[in-house]
Coordinates of C-alpha atoms (C1' of nucleotides) in Angstrom, one line a residue:
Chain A
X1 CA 75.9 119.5 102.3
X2 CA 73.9 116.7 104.0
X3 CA 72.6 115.6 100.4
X4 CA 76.1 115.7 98.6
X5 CA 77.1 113.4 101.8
X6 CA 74.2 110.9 101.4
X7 CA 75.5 110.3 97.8
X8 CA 78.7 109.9 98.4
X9 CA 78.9 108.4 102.1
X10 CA 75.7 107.2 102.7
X11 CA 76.7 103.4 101.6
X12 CA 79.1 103.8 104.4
X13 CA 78.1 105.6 106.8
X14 CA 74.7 105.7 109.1
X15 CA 72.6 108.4 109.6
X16 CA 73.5 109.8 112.5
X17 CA 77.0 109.5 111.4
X18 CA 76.1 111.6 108.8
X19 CA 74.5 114.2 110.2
X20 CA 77.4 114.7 112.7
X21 CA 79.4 115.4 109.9
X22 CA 77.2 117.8 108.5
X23 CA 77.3 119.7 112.1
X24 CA 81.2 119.8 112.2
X25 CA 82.3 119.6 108.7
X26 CA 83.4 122.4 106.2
X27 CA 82.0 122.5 102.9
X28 CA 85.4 123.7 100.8
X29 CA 85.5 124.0 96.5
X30 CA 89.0 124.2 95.6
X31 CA 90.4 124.8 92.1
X32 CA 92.2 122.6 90.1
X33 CA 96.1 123.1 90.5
X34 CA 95.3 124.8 94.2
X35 CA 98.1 122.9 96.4
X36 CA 96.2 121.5 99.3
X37 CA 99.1 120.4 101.4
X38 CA 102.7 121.1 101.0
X39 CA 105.6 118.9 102.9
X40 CA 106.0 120.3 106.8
X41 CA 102.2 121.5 106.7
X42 CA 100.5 120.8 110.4
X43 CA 97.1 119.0 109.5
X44 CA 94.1 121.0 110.4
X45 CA 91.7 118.1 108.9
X46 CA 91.0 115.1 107.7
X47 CA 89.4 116.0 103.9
X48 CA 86.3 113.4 102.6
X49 CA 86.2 113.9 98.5
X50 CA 83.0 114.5 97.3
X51 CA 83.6 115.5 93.3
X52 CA 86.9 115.7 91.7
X53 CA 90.1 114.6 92.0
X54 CA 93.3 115.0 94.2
X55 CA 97.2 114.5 93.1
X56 CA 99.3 112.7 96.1
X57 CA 102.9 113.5 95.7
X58 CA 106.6 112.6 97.8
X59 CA 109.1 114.8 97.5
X60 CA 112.8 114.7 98.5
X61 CA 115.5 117.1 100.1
X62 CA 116.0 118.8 97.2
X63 CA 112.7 119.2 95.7
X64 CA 112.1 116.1 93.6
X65 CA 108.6 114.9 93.4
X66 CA 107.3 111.4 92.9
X67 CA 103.4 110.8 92.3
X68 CA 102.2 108.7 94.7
X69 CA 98.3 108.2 93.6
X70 CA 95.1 110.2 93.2
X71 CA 91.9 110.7 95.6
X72 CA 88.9 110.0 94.4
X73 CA 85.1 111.0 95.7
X74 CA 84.1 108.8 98.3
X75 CA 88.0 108.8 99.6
X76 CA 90.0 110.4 102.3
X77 CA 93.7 110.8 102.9
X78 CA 94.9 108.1 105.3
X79 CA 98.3 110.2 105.0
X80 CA 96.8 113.5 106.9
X81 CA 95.3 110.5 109.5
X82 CA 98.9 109.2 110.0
X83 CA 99.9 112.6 110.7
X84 CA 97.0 113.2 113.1
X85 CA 98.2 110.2 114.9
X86 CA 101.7 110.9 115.2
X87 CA 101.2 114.6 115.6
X88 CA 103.8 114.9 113.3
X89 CA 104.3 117.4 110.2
X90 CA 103.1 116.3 107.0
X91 CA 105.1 113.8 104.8
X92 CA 103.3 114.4 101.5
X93 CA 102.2 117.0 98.9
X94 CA 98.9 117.1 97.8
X95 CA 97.5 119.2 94.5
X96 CA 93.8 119.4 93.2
X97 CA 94.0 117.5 89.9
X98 CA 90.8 118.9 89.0
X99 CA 88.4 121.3 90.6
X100 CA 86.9 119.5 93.6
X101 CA 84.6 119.3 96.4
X102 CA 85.1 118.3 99.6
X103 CA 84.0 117.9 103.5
X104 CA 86.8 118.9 105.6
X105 CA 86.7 117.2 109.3
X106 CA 88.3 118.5 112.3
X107 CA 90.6 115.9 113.7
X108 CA 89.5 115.9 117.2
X109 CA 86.0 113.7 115.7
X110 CA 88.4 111.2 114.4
X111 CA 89.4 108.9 117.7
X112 CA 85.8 110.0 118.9
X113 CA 84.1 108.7 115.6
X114 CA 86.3 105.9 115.8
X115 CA 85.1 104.2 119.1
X116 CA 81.2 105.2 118.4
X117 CA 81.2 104.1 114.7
X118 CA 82.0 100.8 113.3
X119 CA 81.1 102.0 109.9
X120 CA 83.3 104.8 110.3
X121 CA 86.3 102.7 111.6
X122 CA 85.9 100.2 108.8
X123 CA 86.1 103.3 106.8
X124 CA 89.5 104.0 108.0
X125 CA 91.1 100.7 108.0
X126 CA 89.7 100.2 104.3
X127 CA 91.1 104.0 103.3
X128 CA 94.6 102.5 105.2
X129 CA 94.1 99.7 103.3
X130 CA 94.0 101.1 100.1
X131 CA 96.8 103.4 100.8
X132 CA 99.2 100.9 101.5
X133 CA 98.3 99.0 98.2
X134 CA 99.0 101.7 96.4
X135 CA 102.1 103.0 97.7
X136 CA 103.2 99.0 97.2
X137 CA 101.7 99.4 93.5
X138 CA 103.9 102.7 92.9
X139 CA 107.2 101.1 94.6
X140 CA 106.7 97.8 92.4
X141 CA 106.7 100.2 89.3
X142 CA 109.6 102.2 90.7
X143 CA 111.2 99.0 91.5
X144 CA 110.8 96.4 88.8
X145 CA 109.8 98.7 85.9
X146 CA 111.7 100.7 83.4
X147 CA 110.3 104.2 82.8
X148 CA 108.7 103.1 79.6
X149 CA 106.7 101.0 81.0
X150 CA 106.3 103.2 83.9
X151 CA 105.1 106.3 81.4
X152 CA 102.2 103.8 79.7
X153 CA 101.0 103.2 83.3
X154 CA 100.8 106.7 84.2
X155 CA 98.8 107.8 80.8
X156 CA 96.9 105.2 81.6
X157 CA 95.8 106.2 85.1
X158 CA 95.8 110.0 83.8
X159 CA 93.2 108.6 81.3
X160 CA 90.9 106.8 84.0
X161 CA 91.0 109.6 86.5
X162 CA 90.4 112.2 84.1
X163 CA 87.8 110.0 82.4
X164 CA 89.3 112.0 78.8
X165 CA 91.6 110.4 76.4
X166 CA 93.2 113.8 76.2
X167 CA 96.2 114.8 78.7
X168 CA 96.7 118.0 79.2
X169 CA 99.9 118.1 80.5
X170 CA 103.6 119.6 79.3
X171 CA 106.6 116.5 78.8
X172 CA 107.9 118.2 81.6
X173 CA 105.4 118.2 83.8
X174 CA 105.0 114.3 83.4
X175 CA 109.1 113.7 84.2
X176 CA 108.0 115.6 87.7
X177 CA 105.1 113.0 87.8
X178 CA 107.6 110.3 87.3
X179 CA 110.5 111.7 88.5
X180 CA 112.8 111.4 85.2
X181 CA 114.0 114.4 83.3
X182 CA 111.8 116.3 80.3
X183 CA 114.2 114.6 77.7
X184 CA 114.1 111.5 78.5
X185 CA 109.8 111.7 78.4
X186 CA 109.9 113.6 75.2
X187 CA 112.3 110.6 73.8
X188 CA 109.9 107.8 75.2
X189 CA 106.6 109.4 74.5
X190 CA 107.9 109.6 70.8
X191 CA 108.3 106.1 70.9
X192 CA 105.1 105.3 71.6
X193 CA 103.5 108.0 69.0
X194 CA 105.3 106.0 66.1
X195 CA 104.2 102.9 67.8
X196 CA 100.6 104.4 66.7
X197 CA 99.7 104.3 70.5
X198 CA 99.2 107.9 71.2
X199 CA 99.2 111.4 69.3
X200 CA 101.0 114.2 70.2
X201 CA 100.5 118.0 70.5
X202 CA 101.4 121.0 72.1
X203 CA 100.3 121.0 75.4
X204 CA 98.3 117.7 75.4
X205 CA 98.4 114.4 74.4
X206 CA 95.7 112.3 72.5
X207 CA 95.3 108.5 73.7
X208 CA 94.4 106.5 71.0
X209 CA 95.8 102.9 71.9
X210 CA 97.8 101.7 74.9
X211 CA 96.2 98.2 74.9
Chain B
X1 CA 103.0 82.8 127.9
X2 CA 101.2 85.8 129.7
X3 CA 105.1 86.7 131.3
X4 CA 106.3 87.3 127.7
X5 CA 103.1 89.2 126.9
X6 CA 103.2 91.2 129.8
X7 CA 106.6 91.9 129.3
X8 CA 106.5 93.0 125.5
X9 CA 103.1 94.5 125.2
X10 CA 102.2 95.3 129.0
X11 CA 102.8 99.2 128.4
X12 CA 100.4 98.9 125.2
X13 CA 97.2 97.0 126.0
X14 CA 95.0 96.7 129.4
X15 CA 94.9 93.4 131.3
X16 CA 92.0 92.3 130.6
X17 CA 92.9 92.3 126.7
X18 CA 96.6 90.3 127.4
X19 CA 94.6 87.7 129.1
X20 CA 91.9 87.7 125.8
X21 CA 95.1 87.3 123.9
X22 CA 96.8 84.5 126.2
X23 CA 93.9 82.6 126.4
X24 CA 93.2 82.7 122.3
X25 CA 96.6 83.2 121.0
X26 CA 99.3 80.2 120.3
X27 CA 102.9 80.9 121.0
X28 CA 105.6 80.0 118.4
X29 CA 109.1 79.8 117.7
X30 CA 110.6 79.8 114.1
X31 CA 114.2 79.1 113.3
X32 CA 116.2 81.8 111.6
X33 CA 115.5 81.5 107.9
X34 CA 112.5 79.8 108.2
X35 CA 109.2 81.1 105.8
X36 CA 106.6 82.1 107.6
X37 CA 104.4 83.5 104.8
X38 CA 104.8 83.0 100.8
X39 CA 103.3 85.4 97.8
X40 CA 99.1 84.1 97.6
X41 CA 99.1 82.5 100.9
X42 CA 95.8 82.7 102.7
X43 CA 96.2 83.9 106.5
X44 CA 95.2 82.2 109.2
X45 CA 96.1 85.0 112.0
X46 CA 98.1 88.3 112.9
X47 CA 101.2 87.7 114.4
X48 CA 102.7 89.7 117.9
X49 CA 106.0 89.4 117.8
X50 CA 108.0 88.7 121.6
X51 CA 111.3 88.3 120.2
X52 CA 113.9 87.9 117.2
X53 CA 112.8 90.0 114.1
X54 CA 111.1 89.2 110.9
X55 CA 112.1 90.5 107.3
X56 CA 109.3 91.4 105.3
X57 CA 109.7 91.5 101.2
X58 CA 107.7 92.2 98.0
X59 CA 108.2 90.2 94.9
X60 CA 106.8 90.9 91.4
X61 CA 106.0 87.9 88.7
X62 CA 109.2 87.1 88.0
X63 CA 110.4 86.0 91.3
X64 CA 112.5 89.5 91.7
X65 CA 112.2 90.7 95.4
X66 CA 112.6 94.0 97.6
X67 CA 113.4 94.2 101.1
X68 CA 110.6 96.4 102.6
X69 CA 111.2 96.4 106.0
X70 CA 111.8 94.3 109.5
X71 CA 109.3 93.6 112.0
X72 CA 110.7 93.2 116.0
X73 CA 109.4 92.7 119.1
X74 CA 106.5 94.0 120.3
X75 CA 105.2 95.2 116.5
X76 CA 102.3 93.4 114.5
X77 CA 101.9 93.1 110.9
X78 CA 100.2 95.4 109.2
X79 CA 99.9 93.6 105.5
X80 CA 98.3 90.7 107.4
X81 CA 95.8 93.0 108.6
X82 CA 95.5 94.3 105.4
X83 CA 94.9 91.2 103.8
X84 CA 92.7 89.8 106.7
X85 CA 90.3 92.9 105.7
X86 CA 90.4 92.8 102.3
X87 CA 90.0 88.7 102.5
X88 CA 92.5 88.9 99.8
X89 CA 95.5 86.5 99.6
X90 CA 99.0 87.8 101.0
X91 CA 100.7 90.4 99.3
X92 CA 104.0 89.7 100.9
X93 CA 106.8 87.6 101.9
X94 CA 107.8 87.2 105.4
X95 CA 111.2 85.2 106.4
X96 CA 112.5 84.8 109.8
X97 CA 115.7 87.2 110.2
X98 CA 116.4 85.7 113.2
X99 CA 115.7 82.6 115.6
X100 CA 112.5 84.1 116.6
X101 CA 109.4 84.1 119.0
X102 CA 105.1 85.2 118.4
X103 CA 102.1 84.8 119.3
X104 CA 99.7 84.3 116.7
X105 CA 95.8 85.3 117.1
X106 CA 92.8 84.5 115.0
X107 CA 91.8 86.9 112.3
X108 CA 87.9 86.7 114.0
X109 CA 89.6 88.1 117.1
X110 CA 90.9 91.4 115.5
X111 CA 87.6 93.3 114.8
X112 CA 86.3 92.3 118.0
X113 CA 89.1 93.9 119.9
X114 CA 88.9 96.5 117.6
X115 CA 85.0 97.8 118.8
X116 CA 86.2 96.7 123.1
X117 CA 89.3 97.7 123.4
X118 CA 90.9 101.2 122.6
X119 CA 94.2 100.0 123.2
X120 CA 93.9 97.5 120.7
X121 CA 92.4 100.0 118.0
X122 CA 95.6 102.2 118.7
X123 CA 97.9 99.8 118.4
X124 CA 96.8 98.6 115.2
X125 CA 96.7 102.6 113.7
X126 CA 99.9 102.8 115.2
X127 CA 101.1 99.4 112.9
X128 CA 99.8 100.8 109.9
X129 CA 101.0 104.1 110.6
X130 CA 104.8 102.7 111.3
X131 CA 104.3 100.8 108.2
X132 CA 103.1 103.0 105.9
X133 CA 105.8 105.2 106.4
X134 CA 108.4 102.5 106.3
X135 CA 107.1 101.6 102.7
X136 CA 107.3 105.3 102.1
X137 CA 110.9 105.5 103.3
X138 CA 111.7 102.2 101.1
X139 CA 109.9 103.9 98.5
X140 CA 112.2 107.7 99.0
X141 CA 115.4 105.4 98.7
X142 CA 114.9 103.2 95.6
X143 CA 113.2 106.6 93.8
X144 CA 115.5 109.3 94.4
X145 CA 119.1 107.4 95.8
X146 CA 121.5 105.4 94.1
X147 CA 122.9 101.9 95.1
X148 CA 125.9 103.0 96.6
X149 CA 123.5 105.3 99.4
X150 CA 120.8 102.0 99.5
X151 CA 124.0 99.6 100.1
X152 CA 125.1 101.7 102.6
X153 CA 121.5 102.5 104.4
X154 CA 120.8 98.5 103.8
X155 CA 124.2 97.6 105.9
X156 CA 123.5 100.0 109.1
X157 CA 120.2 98.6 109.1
X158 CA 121.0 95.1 109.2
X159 CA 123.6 96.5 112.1
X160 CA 120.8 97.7 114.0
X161 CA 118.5 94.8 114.1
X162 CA 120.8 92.1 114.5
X163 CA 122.9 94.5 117.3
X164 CA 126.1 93.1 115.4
X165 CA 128.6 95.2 113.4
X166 CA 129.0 91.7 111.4
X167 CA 126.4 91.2 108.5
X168 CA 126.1 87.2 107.8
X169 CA 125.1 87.6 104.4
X170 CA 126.8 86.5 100.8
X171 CA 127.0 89.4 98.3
X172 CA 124.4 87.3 96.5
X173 CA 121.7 87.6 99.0
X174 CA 122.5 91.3 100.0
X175 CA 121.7 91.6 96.0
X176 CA 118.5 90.2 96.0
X177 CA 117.0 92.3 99.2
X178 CA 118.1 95.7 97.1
X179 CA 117.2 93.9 93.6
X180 CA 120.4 94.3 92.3
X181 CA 123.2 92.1 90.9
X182 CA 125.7 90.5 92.7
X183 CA 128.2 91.6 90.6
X184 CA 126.9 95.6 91.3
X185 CA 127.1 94.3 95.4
X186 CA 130.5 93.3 95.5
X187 CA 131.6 96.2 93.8
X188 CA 130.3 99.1 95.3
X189 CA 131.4 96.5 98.2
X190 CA 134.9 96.6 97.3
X191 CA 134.7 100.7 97.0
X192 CA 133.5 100.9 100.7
X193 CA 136.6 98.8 101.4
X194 CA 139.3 100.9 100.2
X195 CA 137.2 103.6 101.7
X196 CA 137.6 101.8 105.2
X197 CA 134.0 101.8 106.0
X198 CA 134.1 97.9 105.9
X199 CA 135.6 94.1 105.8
X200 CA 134.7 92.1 103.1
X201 CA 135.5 88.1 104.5
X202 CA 133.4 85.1 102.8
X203 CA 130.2 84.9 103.9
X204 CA 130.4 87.9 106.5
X205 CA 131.0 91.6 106.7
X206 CA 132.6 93.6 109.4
X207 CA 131.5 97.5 109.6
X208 CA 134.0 99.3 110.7
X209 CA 132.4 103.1 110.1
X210 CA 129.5 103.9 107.8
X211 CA 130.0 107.6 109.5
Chain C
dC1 C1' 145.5 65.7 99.3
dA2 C1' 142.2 66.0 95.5
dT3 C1' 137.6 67.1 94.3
dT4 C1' 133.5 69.7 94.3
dG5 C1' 130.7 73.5 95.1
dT6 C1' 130.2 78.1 96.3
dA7 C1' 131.8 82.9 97.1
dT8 C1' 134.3 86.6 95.5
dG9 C1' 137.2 89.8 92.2
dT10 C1' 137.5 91.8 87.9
dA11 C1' 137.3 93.0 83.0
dA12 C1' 134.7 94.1 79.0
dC13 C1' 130.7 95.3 77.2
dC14 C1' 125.6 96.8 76.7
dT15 C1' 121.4 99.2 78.0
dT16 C1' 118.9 102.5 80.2
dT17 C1' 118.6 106.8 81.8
dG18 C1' 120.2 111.4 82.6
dT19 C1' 122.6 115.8 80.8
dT20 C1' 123.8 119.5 77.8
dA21 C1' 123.1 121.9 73.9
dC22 C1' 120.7 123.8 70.4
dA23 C1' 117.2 124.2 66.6
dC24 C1' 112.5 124.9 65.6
dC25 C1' 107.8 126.0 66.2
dA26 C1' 103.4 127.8 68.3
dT27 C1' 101.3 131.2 70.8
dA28 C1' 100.7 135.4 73.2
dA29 C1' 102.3 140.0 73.9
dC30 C1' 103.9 144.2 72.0
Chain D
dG1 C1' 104.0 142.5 61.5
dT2 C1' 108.1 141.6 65.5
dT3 C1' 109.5 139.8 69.7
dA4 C1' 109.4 137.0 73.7
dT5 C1' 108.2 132.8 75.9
dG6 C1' 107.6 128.3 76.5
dG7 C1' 107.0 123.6 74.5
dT8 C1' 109.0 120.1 71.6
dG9 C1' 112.5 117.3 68.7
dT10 C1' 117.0 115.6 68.4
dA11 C1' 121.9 114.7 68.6
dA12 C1' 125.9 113.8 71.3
dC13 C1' 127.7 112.4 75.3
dA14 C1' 128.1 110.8 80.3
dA15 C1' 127.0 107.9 84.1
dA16 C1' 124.9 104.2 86.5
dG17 C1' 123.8 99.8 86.6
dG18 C1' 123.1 95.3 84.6
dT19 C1' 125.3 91.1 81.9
dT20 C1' 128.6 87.8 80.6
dA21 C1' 132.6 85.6 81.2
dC22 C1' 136.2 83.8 83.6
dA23 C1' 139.8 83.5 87.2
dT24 C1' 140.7 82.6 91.8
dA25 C1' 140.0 81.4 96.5
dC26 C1' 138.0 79.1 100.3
dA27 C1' 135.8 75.3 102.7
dA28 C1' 133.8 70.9 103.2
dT29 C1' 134.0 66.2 101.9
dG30 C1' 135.7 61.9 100.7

DNA sequence: CATTGTATGTAACCTTTGTTACACCATAAC
DNA sequence: GTTATGGTGTAACAAAGGTTACATACAATG
C-alpha cells in the first residue's frame, strides 16, 4: 500500500503523512459498475483513488440521475467531506466507472490531519476547489447548452476518462447520464453518425471525430 | 468596526482572530445594485459580510446569466477563495442585492489563519460546504424542474432575503436571474395571478401565497 | 397636456425536447 | 433451428419554452 501511495500522493503529501495513512487506511479494489455510495448513505470514509475511475451522480425524488463528473487517481470526494462536516446523509451517488483502487480513510483523521498537515489541508481546499468548478462546469452545460451540444461533451469526457475511443455504453444508459430520454439520444447521436463524427453499434460507440 | 464583528462573527471565531481581522480588514458599504465583482476580475480580498445581502451569478460567453445564490450576513465567499487558491481570475458575478455592509481581508491573510486558527479553518469548510450545496440545489432545479416550479422557488427566495412579501423587480430582470425570456416571466406570471398566489403592479410584485 | 421611454399583456409561430408506439435486428438461451 | 430479450431506428405527436411582433398602459419630463 505505502508504494501505491508514494506514486500517487507522494507529490502531495510528506512522509510522515504518508505513512499515517498507510497505518489507518484500507486498501479496497472495487469492480467496475459496483455502486460505492447511494443517496441517504452515512459516510464511513473519505476514499483517495489510486487506479481507476469513479462516476459522481445527483439524483432527484423520483429517481432521475444527472452526472455530475468523474474521480480520478490522485483525487478524493470533497462530497463524502461535506458530509463528514455536516454529519449529514449523503447527497450523491457514486458508481465505479471502471475497476479501481483505492485507500479508504476513516473520517476521524480528517480535522486531525487537517491542523497537523498543510500539505494535507491544501489538499482539501484544492479537491474543494475542483469540485466546485466542476459542478459550475456541469450547471453551465445544463444551463446554457442544448443537449446536442451537451451529448458531444459527454463523449468527449467518456473518451478522456476512458482513454478508448470506444464507448461502451447503451443510448439509454447515456439519457440517464444526461438526464434526457433514450429517444431523444438515439435521434441526436444519429445526427452526429451522418455528420461522419462517430460510428455506431450495438452496445458501443466508435469516436472517430468530434473536433 | 470590532462592534459589528463581534456582533456578526463573535459566536464563530476566537478573540484574538476578530482583532487579527479588525486590525487588517477594511470596512465597506456598497449601495444596492452596485458591482462588486465582474466575470475575469482579479481579487484583491475575501469579503465577510455584516449586513445587506449579495447576489452571486454565473454568466457564459454570451453575456447570458444564472442566479446561483445570495450571500448574507455573517457568510464569506467561497468562489473568491476558490479563485484566491487557484490564482485564477473570477469565475463569477457578484452585485449588491441590497444597501450593504463587509469587511474585506487580504488574500495573504487567509492561509495564515488557516494553519493558527481552527475557527477560521471551519468556517471556511463550512463556506464551501454551504456553497457547494447551494450550486447543487441551483443545479437540482434548472435539471430536473420546469420554470413555473424555478419562478415560483426564485419568488419565495427573494421573499426571504429581502424579509418583504414585495419583489422590486421588472419581469425583465426576474428573466435574466432564471435565463429565461421576459415574455416566458410574465406569463407563467400572469398564471400565478389568476391562481391568487400573487400581484403583478409595474415594477413590483406582491405575494400573496406561494403555499 | 403631449411626448418619450419603459413595463406589461397577448397572439402567433417555431424549435427543442420528450412521449408513445412499433418495426427490426442481434445475441443468447432453449 | 426457434424463441426471448434487449438494443436501435423512426414516425407521429405533444408540451415547454423561446421568438417576433404589436398593442396598451404607466410614469416622468418638458
Amino acid at each position: 500500500m505505502i508504494q501505491e501511495l508514494k506514486d500517487n500522493y507522494g507529490h502531495l503529501f510528506e512522509k510522515e503523512l504518508i505513512n499515517e495513512i498507510a497505518q489507518v487506511g484500507t486498501f479496497k479494489e472495487v469492480p467496475a459498475g459496483y455502486t460505492m455510495m447511494a443517496i441517504g448513505d452515512y459516510i464511513r470514509g473519505v476514499p483517495l483513488l489510486i487506479s481507476g475511475a469513479i462516476k459522481v451522480m445527483r439524483e432527484d425524488k423520483e429517481g432521475d440521475e444527472l452526472l455530475l463528473y468523474y474521480l480520478e487517481s490522485g483525487e478524493t470526494c470533497s462530497m463524502t467531506m461535506n458530509c463528514c462536516m455536516g454529519h449529514t446523509k449523503s447527497e450523491i451517488k457514486a458508481v465505479a466507472e471502471q475497476d479501481t483502487k483505492l485507500i479508504m480513510v476513516p473520517v476521524q483523521k480528517m480535522e486531525e490531519w487537517t491542523a497537523k498537515y498543510k500539505s494535507w489541508r491544501d489538499f482539501v481546499f484544492q479537491s474543494y476547489h475542483n469540485r466546485l468548478n466542476e459542478v459550475l462546469h456541469i450547471l453551465d452545460s445544463v444551463a446554457f447548452e442544448k443537449m446536442d451540444q451537451r451529448l458531444v461533451n459527454y463523449l468527449k469526457e467518456k473518451v478522456r476518462i476512458n482513454d478508448s475511443n470506444t464507448i461502451q455504453n447503451t443510448h439509454q444508459e447515456i439519457a440517464y447520464d444526461l438526464h434526457s430520454s433514450r429517444v431523444v439520444i438515439s435521434r441526436l447521436l444519429k445526427k452526429l453518425e451522418q455528420m461522419g463524427a462517430i460510428e455506431l453499434h450495438r452496445n458501443h460507440i466508435k469516436i472517430i471525430d468530434l473536433e
